[in-house]
Coordinates of C-alpha atoms and ligand atoms in Angstrom, one line a residue:
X1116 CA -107.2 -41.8 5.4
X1117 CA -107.4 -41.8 1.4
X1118 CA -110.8 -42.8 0.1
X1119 CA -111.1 -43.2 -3.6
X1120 CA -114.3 -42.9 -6.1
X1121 CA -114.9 -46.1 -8.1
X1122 CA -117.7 -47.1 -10.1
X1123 CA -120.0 -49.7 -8.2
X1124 CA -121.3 -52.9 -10.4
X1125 CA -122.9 -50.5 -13.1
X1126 CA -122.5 -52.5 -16.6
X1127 CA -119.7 -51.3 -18.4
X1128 CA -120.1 -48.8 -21.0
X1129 CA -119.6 -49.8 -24.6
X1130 CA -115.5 -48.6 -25.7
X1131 CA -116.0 -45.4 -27.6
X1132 CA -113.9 -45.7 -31.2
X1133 CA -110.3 -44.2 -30.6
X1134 CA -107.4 -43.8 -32.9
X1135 CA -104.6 -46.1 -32.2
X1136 CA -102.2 -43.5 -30.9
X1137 CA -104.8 -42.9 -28.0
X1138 CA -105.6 -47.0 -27.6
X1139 CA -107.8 -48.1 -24.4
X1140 CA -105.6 -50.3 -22.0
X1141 CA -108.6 -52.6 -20.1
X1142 CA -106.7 -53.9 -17.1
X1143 CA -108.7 -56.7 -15.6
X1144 CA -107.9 -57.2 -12.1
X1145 CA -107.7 -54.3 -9.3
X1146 CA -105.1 -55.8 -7.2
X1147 CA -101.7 -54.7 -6.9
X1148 CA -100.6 -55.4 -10.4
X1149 CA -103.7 -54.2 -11.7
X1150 CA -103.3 -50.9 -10.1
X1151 CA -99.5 -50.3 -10.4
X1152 CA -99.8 -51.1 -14.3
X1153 CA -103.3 -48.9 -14.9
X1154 CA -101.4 -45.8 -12.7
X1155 CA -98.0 -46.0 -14.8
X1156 CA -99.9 -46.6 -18.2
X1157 CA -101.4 -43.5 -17.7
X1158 CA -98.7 -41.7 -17.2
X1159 CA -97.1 -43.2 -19.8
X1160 CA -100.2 -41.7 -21.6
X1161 CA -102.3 -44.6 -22.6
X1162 CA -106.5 -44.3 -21.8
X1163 CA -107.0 -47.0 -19.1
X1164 CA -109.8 -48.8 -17.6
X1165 CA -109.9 -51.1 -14.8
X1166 CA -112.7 -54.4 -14.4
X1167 CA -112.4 -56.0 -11.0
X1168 CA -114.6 -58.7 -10.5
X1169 CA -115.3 -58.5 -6.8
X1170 CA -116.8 -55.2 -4.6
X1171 CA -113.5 -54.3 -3.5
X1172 CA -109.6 -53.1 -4.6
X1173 CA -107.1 -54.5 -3.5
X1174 CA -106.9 -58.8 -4.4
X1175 CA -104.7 -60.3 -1.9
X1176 CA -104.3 -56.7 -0.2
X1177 CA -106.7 -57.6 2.0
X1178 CA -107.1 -55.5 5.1
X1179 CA -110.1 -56.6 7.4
X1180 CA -111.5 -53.4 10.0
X1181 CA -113.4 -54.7 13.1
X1182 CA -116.0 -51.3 12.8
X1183 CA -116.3 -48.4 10.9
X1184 CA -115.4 -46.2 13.5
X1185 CA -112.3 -44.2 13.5
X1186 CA -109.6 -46.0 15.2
X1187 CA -111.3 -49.4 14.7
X1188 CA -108.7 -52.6 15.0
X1189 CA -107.7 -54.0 12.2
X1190 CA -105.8 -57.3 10.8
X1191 CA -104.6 -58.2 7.5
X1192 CA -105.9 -61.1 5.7
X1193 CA -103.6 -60.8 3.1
X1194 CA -100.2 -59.2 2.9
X1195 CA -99.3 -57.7 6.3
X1196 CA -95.6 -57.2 6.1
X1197 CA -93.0 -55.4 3.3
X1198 CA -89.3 -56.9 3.3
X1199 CA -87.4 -53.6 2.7
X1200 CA -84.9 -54.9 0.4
X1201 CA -88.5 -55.3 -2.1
X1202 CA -87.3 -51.7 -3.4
X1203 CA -90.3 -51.6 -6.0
X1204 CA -92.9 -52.0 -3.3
X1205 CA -90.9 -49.6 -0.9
X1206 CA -90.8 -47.0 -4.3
X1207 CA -94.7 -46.8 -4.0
X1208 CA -95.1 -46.5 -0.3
X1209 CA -92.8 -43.8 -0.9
X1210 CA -94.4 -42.0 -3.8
X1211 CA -98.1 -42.8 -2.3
X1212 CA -97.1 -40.4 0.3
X1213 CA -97.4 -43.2 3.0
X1214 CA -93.5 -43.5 4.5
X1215 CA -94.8 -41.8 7.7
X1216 CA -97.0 -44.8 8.0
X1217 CA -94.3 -47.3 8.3
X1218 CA -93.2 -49.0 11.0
X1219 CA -90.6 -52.0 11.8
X1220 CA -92.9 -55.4 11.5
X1221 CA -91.6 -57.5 15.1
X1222 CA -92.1 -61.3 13.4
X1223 CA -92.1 -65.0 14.6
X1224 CA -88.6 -65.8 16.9
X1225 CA -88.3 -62.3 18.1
X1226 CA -90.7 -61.7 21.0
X1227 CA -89.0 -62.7 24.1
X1228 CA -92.4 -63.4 25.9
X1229 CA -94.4 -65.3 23.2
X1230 CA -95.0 -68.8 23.0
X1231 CA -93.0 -71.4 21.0
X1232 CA -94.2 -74.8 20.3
X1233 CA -92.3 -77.6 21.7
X1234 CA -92.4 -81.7 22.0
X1235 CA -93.0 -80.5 25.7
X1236 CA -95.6 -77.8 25.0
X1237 CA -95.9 -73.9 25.1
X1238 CA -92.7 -72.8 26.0
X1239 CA -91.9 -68.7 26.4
X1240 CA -89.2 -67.8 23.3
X1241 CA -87.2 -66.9 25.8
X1242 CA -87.0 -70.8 27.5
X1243 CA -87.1 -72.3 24.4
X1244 CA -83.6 -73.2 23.4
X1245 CA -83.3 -75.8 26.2
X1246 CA -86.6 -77.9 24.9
X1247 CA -85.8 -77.3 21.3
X1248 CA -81.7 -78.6 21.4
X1249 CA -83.4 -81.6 23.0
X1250 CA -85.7 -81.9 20.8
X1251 CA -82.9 -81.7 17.7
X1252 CA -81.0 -84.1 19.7
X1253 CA -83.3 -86.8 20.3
X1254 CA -84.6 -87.0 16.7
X1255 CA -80.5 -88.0 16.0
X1256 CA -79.9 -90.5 18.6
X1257 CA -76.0 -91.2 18.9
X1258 CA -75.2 -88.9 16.0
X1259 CA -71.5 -87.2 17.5
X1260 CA -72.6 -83.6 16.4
X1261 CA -70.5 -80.5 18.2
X1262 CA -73.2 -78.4 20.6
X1263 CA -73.1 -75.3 18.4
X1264 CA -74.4 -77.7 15.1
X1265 CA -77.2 -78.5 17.5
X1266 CA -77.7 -75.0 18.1
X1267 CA -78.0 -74.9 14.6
X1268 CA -80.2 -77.7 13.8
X1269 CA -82.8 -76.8 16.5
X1270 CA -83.0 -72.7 15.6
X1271 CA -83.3 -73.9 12.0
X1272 CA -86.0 -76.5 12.5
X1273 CA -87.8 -74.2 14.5
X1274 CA -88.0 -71.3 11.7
X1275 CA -88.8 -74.1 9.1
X1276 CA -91.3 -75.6 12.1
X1277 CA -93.2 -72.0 12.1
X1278 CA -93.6 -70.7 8.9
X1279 CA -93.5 -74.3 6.5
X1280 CA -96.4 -76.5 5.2
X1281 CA -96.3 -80.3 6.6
X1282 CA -94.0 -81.9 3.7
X1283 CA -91.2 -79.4 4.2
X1284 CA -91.1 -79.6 7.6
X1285 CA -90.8 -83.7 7.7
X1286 CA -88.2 -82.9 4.7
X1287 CA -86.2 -81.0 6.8
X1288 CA -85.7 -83.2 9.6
X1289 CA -84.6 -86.1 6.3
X1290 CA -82.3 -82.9 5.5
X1291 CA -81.1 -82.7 9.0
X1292 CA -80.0 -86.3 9.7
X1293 CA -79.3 -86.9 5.6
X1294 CA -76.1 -84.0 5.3
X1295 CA -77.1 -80.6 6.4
X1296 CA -75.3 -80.9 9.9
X1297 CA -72.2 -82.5 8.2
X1298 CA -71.9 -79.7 6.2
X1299 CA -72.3 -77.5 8.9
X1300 CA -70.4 -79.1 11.4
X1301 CA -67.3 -78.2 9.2
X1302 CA -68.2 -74.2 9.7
X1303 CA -66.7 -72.3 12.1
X1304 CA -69.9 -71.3 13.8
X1305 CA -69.0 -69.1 16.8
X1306 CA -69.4 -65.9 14.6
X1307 CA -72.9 -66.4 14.8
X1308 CA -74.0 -68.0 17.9
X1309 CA -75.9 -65.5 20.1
X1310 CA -76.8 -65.2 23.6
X1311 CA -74.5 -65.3 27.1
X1312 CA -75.1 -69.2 27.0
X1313 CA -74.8 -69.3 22.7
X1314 CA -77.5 -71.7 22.5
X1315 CA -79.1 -69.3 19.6
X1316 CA -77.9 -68.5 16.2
X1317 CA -78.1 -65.9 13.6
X1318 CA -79.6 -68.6 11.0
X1319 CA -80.0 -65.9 8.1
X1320 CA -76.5 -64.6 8.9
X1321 CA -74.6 -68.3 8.9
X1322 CA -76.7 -69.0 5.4
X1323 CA -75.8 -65.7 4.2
X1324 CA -72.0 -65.7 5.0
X1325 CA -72.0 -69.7 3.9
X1326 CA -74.3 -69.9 1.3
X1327 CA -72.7 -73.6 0.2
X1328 CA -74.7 -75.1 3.5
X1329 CA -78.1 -74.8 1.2
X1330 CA -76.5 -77.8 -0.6
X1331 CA -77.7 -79.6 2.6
X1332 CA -80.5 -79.1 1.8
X1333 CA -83.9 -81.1 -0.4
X1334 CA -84.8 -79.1 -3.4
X1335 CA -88.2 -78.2 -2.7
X1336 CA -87.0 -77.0 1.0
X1337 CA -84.2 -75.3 -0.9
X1338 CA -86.3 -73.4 -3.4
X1339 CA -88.7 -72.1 -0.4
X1340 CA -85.7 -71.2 1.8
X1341 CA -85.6 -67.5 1.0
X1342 CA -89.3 -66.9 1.6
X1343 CA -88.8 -69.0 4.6
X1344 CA -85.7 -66.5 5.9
X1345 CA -87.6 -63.8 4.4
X1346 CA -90.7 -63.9 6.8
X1347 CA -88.5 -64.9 9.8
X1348 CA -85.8 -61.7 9.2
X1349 CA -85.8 -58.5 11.2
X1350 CA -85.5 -56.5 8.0
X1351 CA -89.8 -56.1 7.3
X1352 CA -92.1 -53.0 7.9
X1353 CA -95.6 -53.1 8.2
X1354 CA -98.0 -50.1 7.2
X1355 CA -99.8 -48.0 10.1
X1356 CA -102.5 -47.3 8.6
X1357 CA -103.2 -50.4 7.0
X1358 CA -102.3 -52.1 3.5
X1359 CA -105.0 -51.4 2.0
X1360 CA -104.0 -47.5 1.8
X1361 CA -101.4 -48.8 -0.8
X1362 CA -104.7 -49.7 -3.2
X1363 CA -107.0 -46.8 -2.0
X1364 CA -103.7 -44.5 -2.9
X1365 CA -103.1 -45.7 -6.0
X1366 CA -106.9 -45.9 -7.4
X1367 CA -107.3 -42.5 -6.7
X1368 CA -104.5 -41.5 -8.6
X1369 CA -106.1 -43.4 -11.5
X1370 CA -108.2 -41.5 -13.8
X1371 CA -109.9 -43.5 -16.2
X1372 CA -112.9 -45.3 -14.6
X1373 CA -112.5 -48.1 -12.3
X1374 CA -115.4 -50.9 -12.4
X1375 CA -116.0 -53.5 -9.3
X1376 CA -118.6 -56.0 -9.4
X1377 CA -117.3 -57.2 -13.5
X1378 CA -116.6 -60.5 -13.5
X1379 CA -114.9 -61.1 -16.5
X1380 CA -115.7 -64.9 -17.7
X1381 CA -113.7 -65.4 -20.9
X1382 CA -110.9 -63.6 -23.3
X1383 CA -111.2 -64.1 -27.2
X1384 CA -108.0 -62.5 -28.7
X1385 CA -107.5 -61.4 -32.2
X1386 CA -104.7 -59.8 -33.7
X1387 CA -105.6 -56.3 -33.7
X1388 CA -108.7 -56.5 -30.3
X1389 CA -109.6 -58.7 -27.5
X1390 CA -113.2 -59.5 -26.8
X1391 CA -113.5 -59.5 -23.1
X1392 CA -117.0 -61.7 -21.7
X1393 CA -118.5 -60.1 -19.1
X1394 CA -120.9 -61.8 -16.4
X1395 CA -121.9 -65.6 -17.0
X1396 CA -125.3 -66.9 -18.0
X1397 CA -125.6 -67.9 -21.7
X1398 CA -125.7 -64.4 -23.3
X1399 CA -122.6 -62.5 -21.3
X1400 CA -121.6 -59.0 -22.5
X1401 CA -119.2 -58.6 -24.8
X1402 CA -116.9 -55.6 -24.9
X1403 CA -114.4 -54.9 -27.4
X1404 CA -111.1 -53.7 -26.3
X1405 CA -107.6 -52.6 -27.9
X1406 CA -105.5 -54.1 -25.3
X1407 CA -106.1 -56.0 -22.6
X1408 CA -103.7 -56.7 -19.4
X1409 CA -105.1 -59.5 -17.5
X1410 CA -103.7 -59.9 -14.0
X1411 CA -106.4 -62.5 -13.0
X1412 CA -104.6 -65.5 -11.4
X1413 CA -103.8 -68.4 -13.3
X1414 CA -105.6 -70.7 -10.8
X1415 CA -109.0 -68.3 -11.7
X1416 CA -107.9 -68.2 -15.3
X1417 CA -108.2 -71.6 -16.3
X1418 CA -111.5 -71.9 -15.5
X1419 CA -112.6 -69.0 -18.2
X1420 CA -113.2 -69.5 -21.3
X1421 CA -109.9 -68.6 -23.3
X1422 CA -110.9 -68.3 -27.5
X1423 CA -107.3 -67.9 -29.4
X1424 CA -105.2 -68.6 -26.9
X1425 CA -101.8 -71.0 -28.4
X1426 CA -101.5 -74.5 -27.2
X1427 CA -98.3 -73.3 -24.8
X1428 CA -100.0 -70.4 -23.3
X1429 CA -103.2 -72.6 -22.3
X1430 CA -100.7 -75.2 -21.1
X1431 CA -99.1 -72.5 -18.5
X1432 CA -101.8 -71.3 -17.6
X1433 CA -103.3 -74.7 -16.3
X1434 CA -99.5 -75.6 -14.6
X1435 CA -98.8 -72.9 -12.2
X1436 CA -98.6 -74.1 -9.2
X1437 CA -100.3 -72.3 -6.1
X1438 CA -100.1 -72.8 -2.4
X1439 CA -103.3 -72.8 0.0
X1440 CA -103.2 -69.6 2.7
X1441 CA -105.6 -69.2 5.5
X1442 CA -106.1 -66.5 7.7
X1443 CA -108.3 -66.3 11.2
X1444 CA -108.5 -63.3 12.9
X1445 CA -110.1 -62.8 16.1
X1446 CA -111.5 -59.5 17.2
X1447 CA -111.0 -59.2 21.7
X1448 CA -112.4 -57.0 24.3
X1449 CA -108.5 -56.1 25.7
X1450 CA -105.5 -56.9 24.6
X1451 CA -104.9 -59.6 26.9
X1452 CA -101.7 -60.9 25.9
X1453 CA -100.4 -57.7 26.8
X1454 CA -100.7 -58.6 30.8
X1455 CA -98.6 -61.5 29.5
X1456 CA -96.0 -59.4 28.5
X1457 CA -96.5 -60.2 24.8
X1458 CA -95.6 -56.1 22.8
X1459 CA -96.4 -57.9 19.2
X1460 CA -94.6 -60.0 17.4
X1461 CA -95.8 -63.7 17.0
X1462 CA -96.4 -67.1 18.7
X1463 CA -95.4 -70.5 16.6
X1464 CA -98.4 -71.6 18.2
X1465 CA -97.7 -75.0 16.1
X1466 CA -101.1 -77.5 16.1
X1467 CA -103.8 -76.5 13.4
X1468 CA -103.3 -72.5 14.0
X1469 CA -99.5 -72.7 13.0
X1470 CA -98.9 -68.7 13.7
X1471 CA -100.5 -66.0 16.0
X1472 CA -100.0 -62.4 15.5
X1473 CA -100.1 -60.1 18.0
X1474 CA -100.5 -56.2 16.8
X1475 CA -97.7 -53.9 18.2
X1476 CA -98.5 -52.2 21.8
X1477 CA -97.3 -48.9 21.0
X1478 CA -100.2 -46.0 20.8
X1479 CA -101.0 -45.7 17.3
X1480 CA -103.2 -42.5 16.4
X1481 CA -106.0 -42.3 18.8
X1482 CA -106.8 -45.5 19.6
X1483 CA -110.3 -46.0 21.9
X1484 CA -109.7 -48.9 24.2
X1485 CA -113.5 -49.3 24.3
X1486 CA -112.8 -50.5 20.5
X1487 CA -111.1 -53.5 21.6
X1488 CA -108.6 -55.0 20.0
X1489 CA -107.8 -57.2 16.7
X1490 CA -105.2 -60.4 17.0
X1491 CA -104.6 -62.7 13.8
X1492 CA -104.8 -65.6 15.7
X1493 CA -103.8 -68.7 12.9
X1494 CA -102.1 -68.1 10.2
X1495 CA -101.4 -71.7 8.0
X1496 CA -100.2 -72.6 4.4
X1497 CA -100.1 -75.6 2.8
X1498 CA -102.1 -79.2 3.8
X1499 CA -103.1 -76.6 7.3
X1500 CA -104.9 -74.2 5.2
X1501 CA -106.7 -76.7 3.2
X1502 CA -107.8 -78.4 6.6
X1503 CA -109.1 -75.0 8.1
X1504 CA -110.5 -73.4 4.7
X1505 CA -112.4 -76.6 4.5
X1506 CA -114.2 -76.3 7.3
X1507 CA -117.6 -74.2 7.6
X1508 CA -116.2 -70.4 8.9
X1509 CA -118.4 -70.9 12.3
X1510 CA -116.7 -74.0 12.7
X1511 CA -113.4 -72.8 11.5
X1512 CA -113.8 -69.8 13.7
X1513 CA -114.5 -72.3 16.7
X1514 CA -111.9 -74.8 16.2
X1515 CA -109.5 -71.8 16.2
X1516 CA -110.5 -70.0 19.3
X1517 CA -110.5 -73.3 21.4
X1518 CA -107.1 -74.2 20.4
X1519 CA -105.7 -71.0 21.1
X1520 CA -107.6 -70.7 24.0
X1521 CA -105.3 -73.3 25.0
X1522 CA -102.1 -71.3 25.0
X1523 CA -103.9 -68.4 26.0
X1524 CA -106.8 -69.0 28.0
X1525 CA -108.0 -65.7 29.2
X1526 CA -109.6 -65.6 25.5
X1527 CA -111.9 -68.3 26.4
X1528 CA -113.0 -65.7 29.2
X1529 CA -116.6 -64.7 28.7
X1530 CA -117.0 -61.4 26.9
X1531 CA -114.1 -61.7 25.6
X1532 CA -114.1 -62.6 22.3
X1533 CA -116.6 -59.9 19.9
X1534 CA -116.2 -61.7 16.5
X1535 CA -113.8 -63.8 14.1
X1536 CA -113.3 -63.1 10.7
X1537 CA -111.6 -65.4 8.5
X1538 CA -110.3 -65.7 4.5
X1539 CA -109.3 -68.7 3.2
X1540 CA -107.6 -68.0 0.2
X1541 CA -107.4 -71.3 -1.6
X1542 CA -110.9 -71.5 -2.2
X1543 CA -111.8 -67.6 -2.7
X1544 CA -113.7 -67.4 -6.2
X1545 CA -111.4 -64.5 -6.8
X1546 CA -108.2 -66.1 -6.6
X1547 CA -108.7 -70.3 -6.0
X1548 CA -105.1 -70.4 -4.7
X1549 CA -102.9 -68.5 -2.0
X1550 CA -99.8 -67.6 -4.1
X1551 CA -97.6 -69.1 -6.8
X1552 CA -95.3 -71.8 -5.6
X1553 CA -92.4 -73.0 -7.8
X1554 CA -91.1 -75.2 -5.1
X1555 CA -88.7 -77.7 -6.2
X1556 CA -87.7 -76.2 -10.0
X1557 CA -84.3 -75.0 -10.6
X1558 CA -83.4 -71.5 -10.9
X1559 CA -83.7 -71.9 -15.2
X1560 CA -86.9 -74.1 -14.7
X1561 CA -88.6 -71.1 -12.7
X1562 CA -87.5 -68.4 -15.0
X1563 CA -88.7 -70.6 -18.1
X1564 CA -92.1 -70.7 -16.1
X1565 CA -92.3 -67.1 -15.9
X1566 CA -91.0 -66.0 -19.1
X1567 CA -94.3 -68.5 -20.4
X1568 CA -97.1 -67.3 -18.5
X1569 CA -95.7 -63.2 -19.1
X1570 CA -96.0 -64.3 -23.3
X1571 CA -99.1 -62.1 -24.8
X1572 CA -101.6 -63.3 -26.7
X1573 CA -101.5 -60.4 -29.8
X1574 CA -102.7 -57.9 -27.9
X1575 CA -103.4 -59.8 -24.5
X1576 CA -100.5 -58.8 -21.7
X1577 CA -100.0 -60.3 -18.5
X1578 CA -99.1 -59.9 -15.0
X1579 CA -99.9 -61.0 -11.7
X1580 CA -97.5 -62.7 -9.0
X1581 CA -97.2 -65.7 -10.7
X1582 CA -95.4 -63.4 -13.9
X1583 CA -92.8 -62.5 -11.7
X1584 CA -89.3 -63.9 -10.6
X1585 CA -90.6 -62.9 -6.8
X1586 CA -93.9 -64.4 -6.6
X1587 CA -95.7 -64.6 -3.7
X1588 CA -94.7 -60.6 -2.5
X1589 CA -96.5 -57.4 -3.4
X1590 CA -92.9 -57.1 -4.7
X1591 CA -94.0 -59.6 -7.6
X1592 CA -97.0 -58.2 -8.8
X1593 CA -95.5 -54.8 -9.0
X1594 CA -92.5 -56.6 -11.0
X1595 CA -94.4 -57.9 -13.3
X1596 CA -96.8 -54.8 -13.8
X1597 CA -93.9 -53.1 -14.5
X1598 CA -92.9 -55.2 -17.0
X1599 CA -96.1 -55.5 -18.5
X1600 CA -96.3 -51.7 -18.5
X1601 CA -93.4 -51.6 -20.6
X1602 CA -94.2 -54.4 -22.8
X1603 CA -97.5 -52.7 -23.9
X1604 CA -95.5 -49.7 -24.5
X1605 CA -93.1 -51.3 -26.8
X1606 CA -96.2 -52.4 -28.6
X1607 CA -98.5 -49.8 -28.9
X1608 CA -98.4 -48.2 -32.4
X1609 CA -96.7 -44.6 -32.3
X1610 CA -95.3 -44.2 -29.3
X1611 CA -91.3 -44.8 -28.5
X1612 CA -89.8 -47.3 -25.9
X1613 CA -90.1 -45.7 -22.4
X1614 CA -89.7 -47.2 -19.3
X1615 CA -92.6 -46.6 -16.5
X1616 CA -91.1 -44.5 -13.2
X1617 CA -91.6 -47.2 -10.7
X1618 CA -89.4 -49.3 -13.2
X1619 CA -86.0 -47.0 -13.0
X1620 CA -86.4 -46.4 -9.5
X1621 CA -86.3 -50.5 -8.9
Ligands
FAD2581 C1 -102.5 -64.9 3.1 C2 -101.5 -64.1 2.3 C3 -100.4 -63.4 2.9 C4 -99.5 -62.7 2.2 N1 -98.5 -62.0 2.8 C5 -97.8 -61.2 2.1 C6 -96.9 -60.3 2.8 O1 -96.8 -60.2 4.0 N2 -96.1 -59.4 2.0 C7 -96.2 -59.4 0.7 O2 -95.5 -58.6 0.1 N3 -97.0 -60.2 0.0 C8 -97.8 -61.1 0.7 N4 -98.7 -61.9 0.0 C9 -98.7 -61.9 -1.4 C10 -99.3 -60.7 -2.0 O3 -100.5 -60.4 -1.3 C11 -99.7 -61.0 -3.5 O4 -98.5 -61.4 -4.2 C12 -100.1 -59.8 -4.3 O5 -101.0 -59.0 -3.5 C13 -100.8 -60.3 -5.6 O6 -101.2 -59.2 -6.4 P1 -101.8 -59.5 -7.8 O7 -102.3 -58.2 -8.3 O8 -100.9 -60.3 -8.6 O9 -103.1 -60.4 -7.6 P2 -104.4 -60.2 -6.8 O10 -104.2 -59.3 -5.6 O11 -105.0 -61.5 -6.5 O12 -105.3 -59.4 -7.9 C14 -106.1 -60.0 -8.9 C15 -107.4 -59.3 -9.0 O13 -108.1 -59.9 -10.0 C16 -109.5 -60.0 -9.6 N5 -110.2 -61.1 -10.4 C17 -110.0 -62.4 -10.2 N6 -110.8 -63.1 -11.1 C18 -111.5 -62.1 -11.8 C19 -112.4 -62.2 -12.8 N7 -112.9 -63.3 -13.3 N8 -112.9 -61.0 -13.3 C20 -112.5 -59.8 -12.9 N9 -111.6 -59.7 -11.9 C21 -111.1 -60.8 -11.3 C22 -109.4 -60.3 -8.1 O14 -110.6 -60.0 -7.4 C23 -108.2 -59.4 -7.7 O15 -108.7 -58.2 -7.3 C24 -99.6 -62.6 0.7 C25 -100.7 -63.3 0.1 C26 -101.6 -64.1 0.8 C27 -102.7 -64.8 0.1

């Protein structure tokens, strides 16, 4: 595995005077749009620097190793799985020299032999449909529906059931008795049922072929639908070796220096510099930079002090929206669920753990038993992450192994359990939020929204997820790196317009 050297907490040396044509880019923020945008501007032949204010690369590429042995188990606390229609993020697994590392990424609804959360309890997937049409049918008493729209309703309420925060999920059932099943009942659905006894259906096929059925549909349900078919669709790869290796790669291919342990605390921006505040206290560092791309997150942003900053810029900055995420992972003795039959995938364990991901069975490198083995037992969003992240971790921790204990309880055996580790990402100083959410705002709304928070400041550029038009993905922050990258270009005195790499091969 890729290592990379970075400099450790050491105060940041003072800029040395440069002539414009070789200007300093100081990216702040070593996360996946940090990293993308510091590799390409290099290339592009700009001087960079990165500040990151925690000990680590990465950001929301967060992947958590039980050990430091070789072959220890490991679960990701942040992203854990790549859609591979997100071309830009499938570009760099490719050019990072890590495509032997991928692997298909088995999701929620697709392992036969875990558990589903019914009205009537842990059910396997593979006896679900029975307890879930009756569930769809006695939340519409008397409603005259054909069998195969209950099909539908029940397969749909279950994705949204998994993967949705509280709000949307009650919206859905509203959705459900309000018009969605009218409009579906007038669709041919046979196409798509699956199964000998077609009590499933293809639900990302039947929206995809009838994409007029998303009328049905509330707006804010609406807007997170894609995400929503996104996470649940058989399309997604995961990364062997971790996806963290996409950081270490690209950090080592960075040559200017990269700092951990700066926290930035304020941005004063002129026309031809940006003072960049360094540490807190009363008497913070001040460094003077050419350019600065900031991909802190707007939910960490608004608490800095911003000098020069226009009224509209300050005003986006304080309005993107971002969603709670918590992660508990929980590190076992044996795989346990294997002797359930349970080869990966994930449980809609529903309750306060919401998701439970079980790592793939197949031998991957040379795995020591004696290790143990890693499961990322609740995974929430939403209202369910506040509750968890709000809780202590030992208590967090706790609450979580009892209740899963309950749909699995040879993890309540003793000796089983060897530690939890948990992130709650809504309050994490370095990010105060799980992702951007633009739930609910038309397709111009969200674009206007984007087009705001990308605006420099003179010579201040941004990116981050919530700059891109697919926030919420490693797709996003690459996106709007790559724009970035190109804006900065575009400004920088001397040089032509040129598009970054990663940019023509999206
Ligand atoms: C729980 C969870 C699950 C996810 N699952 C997936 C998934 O499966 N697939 C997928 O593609 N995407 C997923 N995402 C989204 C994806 O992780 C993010 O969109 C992406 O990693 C964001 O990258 P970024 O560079 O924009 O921000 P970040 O990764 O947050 O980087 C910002 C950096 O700025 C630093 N910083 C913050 N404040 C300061 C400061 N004051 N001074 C200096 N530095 C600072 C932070 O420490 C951080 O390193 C998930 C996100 C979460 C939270």
């Amino acid at each position: 595995m890729q290592t990379t050297t970075v400099m450790q907490s050491r105060p940041v040396p003072r800029a040395r005077r440069r002539t414009r044509a070789n200007s300093t880019v100081s990216v702040v923020g070593a996360g996946m749009a940090g990293l993308v945008a510091a590799y390409e501007l290099e290339r592009l032949g700009f001087r960079v620097e990165v500040i990151e204010g925690s000990r680590r690369l990465g950001g929301r590429v967060h992947t958590h190793r039980f050990g430091a042995a070789e072959g220890a188990p490991f679960v990701e606390l942040g992203a854990m799985r790549i859609p591979t229609g997100h071309h830009r993020t499938m570009h760099y697994v490719e050019h990072l020299g890590l495509a032997d590392q991928v692997r298909p990424f088995t999701t929620l609804l697709s392992e036969e032999n875990a558990f589903l959360a019914t009205s009537t309890g842990h059910v396997r997937l593979r006896d679900a449909p029975r307890a879930l049409i009756a569930d769809v049918r006695a939340s519409l008493p008397g409603a005259p529906y054909r069998e195969e729209t209950v099909v539908f309703g029940a397969w749909l309420a279950a994705v949204v059931d998994a993967v949705a925060p509280p709000g949307l999920r009650t919206g859905l059932r509203a959705d459900l008795a309000r018009n969605l099943l009218d409009l579906v009942e007038e669709v041919d659905l046979s196409p798509h049922l699956l199964g000998h006894a077609k009590d499933r259906i293809d639900v990302h096929g039947l929206f995809a072929a009838h994409p007029g059925i998303r009328a049905g549909c509330g707006d804010r349900l609406n807007s997170f639908l894609d995400d929503i078919l996104t996470e649940t669709s058989p399309e997604l790869v995961r990364l062997a070796c971790g996806m963290d290796q996409l950081a270490q790669r690209l950090a080592a291919r960075i040559r200017g220096p990269i700092w951990l342990g700066q926290r930035v605390s304020g941005f004063e921006v002129a026309p031809d510099h940006v003072l960049v505040r360094l540490g807190g206290g009363p008497s913070p560092a001040v460094r003077r930079c050419d350019y600065v791309l900031c991909t802190v997150p707007f939910s960490v942003l608004r608490s800095l002090t911003l000098t020069g900053f226009d009224d509209d810029k300050l005003a986006v900055v304080r309005e993107v929206d971002y969603c709670p995420a918590t992660k508990v992972a929980v590190h076992v003795r044996e795989p346990f669920w294997e002797r359930e039959g349970i080869r990966g995938g994930a449980s809609f364990s529903g309750g306060r753990i919401r998701q439970t991901y079980y790592p793939p069975s197949e031998a991957e490198g040379t795995t020591d038993p004696s290790l143990g083995a890693a499961l990322l037992a609740s995974y929430t969003i939403g209202e369910d992450a506040e509750h968890l992240g709000a809780m202590p971790p030992a208590q967090r921790h706790r609450t979580v192994v009892e209740e899963l204990g309950r749909m699995h309880p040879q993890l309540l055996r003793r000796g089983m359990v060897r530690g939890v580790a948990s992130l709650a990402w809504g309050g994490h100083p370095w990010t105060a939020g799980g992702c951007t959410i633009r739930w609910g705002q038309d397709a111009a709304a969200c674009e206007e929204q984007r087009r705001r928070a990308v605006r420099p400041q003179h010579r201040m550029f941004f990116a981050g997820e919530h700059c891109a038009s697919e926030p919420a993905w490693i797709e996003g922050a690459v996106e709007s790196a790559l724009e970035a990258v190109t804006l900065i270009a575009r400004h920088a005195p001397g040089r032509g317009v040129v598009e970054p790499a990663g940019l023509e091969a999206a």
